[in-house]
The first five atom37 places (N, CA, C, CB, O) and aatype in JSON, in Angstrom:
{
  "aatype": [20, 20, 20, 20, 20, 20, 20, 20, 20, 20, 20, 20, 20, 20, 20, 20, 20, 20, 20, 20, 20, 20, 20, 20, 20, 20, 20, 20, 20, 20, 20, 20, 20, 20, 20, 20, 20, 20, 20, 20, 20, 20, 20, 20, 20, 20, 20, 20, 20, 20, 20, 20, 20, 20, 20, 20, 20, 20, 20, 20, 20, 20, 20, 20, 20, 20, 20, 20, 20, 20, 20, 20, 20, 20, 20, 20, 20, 20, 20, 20, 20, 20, 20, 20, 20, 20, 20, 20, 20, 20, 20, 20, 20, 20, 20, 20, 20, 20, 20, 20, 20, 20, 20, 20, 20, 20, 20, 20, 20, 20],
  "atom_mask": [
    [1, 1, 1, 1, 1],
    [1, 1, 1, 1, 1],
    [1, 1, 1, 1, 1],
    [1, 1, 1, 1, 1],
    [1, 1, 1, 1, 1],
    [1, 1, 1, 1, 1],
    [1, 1, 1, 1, 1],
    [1, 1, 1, 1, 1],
    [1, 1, 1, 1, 1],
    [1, 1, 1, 1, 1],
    [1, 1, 1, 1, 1],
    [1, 1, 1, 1, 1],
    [1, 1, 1, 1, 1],
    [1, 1, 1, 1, 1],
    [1, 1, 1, 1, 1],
    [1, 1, 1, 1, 1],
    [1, 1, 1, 1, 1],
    [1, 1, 1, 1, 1],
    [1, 1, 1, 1, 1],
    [1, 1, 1, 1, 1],
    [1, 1, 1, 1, 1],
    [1, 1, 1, 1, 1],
    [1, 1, 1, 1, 1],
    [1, 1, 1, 1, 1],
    [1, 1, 1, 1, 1],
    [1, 1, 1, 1, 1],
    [1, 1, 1, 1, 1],
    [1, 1, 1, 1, 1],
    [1, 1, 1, 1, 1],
    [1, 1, 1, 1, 1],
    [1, 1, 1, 1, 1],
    [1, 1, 1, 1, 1],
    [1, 1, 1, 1, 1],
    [1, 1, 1, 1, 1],
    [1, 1, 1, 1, 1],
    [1, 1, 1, 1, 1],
    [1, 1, 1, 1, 1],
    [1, 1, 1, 1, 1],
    [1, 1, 1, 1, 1],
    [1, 1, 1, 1, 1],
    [1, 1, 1, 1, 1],
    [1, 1, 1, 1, 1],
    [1, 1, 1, 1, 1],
    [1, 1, 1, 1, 1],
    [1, 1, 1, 1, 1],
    [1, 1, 1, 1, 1],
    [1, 1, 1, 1, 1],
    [1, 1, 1, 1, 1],
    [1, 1, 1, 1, 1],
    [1, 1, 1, 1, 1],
    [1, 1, 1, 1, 1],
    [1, 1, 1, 1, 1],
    [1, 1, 1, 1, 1],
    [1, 1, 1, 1, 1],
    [1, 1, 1, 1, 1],
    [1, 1, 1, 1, 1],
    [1, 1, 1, 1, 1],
    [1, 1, 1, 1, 1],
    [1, 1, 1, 1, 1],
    [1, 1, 1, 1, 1],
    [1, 1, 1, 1, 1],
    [1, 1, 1, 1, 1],
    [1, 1, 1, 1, 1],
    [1, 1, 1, 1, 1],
    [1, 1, 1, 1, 1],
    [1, 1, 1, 1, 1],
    [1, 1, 1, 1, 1],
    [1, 1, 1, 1, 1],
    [1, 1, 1, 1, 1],
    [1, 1, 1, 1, 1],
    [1, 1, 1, 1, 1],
    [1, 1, 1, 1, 1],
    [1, 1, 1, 1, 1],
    [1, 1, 1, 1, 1],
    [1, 1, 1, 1, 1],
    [1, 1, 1, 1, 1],
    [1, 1, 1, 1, 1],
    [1, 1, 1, 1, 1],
    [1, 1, 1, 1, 1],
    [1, 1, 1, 1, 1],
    [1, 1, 1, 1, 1],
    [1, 1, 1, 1, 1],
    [1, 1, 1, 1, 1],
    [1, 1, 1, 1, 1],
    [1, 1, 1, 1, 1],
    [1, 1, 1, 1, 1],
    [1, 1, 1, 1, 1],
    [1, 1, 1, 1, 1],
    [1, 1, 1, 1, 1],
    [1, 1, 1, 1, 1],
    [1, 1, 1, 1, 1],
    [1, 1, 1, 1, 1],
    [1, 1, 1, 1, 1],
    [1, 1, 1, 1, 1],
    [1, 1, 1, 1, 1],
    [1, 1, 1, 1, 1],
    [1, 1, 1, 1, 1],
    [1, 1, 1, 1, 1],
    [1, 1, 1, 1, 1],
    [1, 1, 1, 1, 1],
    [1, 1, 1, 1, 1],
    [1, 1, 1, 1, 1],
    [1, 1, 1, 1, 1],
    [1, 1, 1, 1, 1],
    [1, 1, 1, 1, 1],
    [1, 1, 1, 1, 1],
    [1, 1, 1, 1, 1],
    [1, 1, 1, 1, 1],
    [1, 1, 1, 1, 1],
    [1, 1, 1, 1, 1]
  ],
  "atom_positions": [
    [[77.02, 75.4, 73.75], [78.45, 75.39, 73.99], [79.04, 76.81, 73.99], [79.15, 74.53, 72.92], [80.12, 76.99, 74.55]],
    [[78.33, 77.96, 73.33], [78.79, 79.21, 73.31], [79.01, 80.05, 74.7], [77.92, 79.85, 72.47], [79.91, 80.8, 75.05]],
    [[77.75, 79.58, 75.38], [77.9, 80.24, 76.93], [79.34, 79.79, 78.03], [76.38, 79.65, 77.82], [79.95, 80.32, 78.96]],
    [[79.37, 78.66, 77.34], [80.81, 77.71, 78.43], [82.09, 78.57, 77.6], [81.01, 75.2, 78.06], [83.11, 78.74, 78.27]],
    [[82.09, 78.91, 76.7], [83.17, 79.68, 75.88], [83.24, 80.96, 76.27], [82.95, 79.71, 74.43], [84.24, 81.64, 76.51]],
    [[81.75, 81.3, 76.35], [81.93, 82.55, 77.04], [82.33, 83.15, 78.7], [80.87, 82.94, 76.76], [82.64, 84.28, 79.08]],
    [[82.18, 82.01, 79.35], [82.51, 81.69, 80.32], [84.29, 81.55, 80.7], [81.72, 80.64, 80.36], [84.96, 82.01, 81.62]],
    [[84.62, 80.72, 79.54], [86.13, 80.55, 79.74], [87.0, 82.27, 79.21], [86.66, 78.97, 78.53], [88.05, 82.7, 79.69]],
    [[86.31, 82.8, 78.33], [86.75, 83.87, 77.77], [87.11, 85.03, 78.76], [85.8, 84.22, 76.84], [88.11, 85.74, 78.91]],
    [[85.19, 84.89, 79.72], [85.8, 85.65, 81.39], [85.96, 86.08, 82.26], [86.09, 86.02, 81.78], [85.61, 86.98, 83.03]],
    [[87.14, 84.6, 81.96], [87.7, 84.23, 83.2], [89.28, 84.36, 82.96], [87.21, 82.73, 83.64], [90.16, 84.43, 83.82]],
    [[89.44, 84.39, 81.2], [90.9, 85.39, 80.61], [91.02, 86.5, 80.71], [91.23, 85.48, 79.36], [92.07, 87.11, 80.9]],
    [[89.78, 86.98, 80.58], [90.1, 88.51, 80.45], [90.01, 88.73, 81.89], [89.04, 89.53, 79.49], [90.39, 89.86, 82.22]],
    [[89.6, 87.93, 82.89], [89.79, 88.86, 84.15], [91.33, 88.78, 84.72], [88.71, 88.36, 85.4], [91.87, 89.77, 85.22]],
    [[92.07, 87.32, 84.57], [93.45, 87.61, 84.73], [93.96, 88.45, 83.89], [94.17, 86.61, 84.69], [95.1, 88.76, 84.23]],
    [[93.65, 88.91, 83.01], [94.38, 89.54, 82.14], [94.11, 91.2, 81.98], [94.15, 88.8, 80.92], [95.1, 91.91, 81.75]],
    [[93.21, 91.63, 82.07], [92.37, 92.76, 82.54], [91.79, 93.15, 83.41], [91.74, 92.92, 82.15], [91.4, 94.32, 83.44]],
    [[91.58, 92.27, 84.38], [91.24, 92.36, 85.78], [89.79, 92.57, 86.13], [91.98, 93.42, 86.34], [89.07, 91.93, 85.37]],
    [[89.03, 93.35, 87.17], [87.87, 92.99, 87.22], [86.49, 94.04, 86.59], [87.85, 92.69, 88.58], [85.27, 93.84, 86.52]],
    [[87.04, 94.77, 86.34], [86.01, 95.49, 85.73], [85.5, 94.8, 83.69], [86.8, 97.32, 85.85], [84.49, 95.08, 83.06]],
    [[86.61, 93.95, 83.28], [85.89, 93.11, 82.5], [85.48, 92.17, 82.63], [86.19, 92.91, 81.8], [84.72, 91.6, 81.84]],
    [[86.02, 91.64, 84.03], [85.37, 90.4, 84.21], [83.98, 90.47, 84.64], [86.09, 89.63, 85.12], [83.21, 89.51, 84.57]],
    [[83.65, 91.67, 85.12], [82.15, 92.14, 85.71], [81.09, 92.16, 84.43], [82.23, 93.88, 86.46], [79.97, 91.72, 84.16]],
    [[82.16, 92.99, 83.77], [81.29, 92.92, 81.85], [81.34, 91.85, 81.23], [81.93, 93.83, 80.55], [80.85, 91.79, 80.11]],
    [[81.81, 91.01, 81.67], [81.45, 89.56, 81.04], [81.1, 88.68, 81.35], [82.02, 89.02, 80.64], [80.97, 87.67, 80.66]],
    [[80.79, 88.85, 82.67], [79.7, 87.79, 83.62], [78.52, 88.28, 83.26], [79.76, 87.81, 85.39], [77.66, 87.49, 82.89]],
    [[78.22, 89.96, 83.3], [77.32, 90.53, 82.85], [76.25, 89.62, 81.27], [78.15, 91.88, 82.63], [75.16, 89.21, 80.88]],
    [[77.5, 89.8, 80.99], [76.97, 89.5, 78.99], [76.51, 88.2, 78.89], [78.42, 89.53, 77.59], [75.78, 87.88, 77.95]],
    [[76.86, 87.4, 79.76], [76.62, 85.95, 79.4], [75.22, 85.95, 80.27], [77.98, 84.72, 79.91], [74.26, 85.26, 79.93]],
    [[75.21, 86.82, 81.46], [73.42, 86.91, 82.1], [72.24, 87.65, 81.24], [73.36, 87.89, 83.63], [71.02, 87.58, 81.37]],
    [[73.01, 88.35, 80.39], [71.91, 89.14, 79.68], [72.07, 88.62, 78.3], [72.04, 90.81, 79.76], [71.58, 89.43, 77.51]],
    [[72.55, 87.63, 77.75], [72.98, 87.46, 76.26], [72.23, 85.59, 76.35], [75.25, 87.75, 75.9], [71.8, 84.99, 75.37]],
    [[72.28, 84.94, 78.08], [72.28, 83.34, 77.92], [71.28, 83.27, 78.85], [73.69, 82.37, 78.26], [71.7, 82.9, 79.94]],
    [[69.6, 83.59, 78.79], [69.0, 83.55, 80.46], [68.61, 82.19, 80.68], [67.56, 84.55, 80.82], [68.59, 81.67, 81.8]],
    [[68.24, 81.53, 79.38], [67.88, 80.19, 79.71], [69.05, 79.8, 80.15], [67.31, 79.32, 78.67], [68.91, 79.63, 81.36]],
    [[70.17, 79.55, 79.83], [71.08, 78.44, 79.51], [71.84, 78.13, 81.13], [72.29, 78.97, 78.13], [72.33, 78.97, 81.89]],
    [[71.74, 76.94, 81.28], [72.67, 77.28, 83.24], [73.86, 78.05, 83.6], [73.37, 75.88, 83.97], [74.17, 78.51, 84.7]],
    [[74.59, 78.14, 82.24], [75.29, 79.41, 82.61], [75.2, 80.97, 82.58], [76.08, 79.3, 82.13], [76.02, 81.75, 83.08]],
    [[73.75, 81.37, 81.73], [73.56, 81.71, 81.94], [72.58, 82.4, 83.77], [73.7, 81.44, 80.96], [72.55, 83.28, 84.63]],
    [[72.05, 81.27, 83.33], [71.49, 81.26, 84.91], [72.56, 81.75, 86.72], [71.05, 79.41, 84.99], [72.41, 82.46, 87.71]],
    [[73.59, 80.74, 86.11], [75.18, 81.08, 86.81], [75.87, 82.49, 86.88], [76.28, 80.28, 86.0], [76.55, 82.96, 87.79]],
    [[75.53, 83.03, 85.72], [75.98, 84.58, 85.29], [75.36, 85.52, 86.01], [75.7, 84.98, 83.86], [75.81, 86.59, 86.41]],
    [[74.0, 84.92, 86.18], [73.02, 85.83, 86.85], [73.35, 86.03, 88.15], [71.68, 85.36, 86.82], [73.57, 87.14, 88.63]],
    [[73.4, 84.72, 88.88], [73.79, 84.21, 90.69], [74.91, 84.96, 90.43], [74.13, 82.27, 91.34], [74.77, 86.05, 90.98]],
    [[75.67, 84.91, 90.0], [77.36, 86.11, 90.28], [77.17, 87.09, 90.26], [78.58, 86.28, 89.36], [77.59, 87.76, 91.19]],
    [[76.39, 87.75, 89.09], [75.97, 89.23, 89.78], [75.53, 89.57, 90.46], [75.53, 89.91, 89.51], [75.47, 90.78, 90.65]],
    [[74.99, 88.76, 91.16], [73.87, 89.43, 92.01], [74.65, 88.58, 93.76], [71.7, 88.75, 91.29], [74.12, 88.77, 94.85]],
    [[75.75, 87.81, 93.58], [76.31, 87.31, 94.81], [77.96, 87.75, 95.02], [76.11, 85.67, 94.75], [78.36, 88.5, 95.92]],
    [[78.73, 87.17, 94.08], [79.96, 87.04, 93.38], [80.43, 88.16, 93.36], [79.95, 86.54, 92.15], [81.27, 88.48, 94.21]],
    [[79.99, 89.09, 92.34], [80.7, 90.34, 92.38], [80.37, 91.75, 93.32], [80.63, 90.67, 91.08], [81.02, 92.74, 93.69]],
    [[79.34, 91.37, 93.42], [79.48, 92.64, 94.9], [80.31, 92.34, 95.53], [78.39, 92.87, 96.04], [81.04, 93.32, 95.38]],
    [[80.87, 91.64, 96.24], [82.0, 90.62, 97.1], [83.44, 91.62, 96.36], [81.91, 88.29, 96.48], [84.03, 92.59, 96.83]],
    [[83.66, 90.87, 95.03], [84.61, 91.18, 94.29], [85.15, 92.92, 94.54], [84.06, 90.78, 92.86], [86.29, 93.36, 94.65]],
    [[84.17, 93.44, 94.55], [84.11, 94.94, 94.43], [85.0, 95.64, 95.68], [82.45, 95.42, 94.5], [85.64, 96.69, 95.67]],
    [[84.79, 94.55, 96.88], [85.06, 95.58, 97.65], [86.9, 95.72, 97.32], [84.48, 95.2, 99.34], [87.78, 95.06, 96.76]],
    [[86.75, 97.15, 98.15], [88.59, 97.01, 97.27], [89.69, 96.36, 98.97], [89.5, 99.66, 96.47], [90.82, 95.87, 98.97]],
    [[88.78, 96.63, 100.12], [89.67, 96.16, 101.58], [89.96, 94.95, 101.09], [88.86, 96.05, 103.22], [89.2, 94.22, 100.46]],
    [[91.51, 94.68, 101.51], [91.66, 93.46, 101.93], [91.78, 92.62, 103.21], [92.39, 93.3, 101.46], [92.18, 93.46, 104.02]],
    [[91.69, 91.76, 103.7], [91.06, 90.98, 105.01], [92.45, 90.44, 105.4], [89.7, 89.62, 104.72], [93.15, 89.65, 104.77]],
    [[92.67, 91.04, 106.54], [94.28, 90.04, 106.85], [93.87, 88.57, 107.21], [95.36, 90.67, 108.45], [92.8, 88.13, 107.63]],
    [[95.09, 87.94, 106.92], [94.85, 87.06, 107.25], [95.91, 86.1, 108.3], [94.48, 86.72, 106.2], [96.97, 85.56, 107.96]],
    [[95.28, 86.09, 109.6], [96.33, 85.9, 110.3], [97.26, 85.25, 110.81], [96.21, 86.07, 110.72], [98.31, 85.53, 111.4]],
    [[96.41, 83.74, 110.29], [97.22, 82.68, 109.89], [97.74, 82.45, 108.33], [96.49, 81.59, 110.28], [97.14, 81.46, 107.9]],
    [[98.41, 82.84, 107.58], [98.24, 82.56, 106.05], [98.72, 80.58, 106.11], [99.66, 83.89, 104.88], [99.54, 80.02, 106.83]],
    [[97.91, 80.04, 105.14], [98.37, 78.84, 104.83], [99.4, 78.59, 103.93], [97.5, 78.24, 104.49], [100.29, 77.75, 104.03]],
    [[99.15, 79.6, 102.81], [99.72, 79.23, 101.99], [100.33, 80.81, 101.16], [98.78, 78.17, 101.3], [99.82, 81.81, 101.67]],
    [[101.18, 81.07, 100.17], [101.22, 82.21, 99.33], [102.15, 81.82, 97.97], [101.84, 83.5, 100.22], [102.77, 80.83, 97.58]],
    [[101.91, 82.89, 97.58], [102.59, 82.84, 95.99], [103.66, 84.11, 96.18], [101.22, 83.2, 94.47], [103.6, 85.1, 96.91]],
    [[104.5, 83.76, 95.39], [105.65, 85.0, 95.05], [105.73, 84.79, 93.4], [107.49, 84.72, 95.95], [105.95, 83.75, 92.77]],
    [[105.4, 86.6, 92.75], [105.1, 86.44, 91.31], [106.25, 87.13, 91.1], [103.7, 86.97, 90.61], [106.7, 87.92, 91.93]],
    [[107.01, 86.78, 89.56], [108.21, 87.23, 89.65], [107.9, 87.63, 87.84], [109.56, 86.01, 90.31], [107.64, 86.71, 87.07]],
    [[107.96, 88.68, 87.49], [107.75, 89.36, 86.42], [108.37, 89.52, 84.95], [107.8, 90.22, 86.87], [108.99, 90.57, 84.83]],
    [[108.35, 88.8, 83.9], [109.26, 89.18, 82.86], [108.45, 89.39, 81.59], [110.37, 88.12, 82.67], [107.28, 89.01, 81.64]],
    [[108.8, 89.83, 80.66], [108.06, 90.39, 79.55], [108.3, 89.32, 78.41], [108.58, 91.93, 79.15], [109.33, 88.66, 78.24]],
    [[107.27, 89.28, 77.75], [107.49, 88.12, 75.95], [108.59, 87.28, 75.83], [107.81, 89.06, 74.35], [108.7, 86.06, 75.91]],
    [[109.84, 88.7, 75.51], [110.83, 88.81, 74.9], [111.94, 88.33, 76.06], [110.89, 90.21, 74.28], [113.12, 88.64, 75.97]],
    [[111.46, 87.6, 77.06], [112.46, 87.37, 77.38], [112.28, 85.54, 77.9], [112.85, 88.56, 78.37], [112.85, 85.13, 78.91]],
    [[111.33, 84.54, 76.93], [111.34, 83.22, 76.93], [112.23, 82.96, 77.54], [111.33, 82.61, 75.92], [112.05, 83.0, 78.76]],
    [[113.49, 82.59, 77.08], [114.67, 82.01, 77.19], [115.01, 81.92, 78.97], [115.77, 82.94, 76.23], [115.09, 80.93, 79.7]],
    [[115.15, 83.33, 79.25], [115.8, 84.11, 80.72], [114.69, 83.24, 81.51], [115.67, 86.26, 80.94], [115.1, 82.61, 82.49]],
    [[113.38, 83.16, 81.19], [112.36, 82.31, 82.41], [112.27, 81.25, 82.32], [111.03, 82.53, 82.58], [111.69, 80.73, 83.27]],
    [[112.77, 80.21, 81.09], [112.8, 78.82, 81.3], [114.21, 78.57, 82.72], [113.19, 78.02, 79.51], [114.31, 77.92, 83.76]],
    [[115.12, 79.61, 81.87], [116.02, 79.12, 83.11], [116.13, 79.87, 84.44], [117.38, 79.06, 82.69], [116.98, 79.5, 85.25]],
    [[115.45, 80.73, 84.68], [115.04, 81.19, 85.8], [113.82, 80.07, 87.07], [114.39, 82.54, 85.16], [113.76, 79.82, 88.28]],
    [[113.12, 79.75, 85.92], [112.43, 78.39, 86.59], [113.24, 77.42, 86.98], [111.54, 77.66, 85.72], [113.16, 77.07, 88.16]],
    [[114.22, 76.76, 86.08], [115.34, 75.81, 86.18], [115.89, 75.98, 87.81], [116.6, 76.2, 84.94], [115.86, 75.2, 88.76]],
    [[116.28, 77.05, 87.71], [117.41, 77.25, 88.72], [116.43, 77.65, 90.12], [118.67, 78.65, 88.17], [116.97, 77.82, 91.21]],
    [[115.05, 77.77, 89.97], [114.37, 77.95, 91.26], [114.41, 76.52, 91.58], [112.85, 78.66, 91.27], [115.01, 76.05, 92.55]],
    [[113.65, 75.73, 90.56], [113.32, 74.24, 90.81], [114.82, 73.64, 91.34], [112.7, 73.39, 89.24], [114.63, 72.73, 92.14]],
    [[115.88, 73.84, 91.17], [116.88, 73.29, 92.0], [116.9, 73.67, 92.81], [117.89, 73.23, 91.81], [116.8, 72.89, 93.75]],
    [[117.02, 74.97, 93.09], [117.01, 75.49, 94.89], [115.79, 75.11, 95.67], [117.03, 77.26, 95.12], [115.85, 75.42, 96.86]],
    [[114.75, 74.54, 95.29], [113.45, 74.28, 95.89], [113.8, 72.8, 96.28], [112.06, 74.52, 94.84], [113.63, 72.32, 97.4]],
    [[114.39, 72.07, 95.07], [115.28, 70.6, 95.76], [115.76, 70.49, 97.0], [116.54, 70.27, 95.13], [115.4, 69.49, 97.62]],
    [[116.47, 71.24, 97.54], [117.52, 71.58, 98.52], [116.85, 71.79, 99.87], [118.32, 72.88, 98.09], [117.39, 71.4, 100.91]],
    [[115.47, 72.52, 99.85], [114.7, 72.47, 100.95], [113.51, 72.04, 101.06], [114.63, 73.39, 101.34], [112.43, 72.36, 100.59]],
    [[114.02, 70.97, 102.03], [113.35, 69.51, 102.3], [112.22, 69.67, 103.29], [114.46, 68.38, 102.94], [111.38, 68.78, 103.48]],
    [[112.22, 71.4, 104.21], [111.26, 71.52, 105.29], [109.95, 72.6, 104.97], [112.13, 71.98, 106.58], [109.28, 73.25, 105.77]],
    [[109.87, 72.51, 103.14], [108.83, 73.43, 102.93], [108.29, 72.59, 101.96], [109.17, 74.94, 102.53], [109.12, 71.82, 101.48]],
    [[106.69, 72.46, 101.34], [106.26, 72.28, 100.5], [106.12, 73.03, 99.36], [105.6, 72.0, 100.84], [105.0, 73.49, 99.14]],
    [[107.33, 73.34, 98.28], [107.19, 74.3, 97.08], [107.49, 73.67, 95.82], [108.09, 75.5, 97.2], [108.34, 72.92, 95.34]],
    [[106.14, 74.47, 95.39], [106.27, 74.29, 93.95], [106.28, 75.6, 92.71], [105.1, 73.39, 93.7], [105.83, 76.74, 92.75]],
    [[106.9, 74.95, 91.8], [106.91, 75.85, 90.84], [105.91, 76.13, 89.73], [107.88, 75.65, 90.36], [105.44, 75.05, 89.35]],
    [[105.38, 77.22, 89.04], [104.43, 77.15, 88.24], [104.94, 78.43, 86.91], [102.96, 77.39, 89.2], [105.62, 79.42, 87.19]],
    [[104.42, 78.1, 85.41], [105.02, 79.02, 84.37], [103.57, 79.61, 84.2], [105.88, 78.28, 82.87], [102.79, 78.91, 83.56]],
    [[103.0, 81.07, 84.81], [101.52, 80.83, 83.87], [101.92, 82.44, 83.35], [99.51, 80.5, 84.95], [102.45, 83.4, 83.89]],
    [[101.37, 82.15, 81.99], [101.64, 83.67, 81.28], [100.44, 84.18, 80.36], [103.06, 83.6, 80.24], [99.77, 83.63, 79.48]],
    [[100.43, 85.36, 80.87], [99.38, 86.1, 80.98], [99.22, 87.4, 79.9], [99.43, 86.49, 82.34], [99.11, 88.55, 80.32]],
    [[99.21, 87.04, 78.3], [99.15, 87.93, 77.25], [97.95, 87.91, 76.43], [100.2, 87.74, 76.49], [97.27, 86.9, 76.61]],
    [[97.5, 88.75, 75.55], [96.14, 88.46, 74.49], [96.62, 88.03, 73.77], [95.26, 89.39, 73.86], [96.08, 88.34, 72.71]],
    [[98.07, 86.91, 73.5], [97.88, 85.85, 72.32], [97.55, 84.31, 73.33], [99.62, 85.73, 71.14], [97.34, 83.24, 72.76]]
  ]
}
């Protein structure tokens, strides 16, 4: 069960730190779990997964299907993003010719 933990761990620290720990921690679980299938999994990513990851181009894309708009606030300001969500989710009511949704995901080491 330690390798699946280690696994979930990252996949935090890469939203949260981005990819050069997430490289060190795909790493750790290939060199720390060789039997284990995630380990085994750890291995296939290094050696498939993150070369990929690395490159820094990004690929236009010229049809986009879909996108996100991230809208930024710090700890200390709970309150201001419950109702900042509030008041998107009503204006998202209102238009009936797009598929949108709203999402809260927050991204700290607690």
């Amino acid at each position: 069960i330690v390798p699946k933990f280690e696994f979930l761990k990252a996949v935090s620290k890469a939203r949260l730190y981005g990819y050069e720990d997430y490289k060190e921690s795909i790493n750790f679980i290939a060199l720390n779990y060789p039997n284990s299938p995630e380990g085994k999994k750890a291995e296939d990513m290094m050696q498939t997964v993150i070369p990929l990851l690395s490159k820094k181009e990004f690929i236009d894309d010229l049809e986009p299907k879909n996108f996100k708009t991230v809208y930024q606030f710090t700890s200390s300001e709970a309150v201001e993003v419950d109702e900042f969500v509030k008041n998107l989710e009503e204006a998202i009511e209102k238009l009936n010719y797009f598929y949108l949704k709203t999402s809260k995901d927050v991204y700290n080491q607690n």
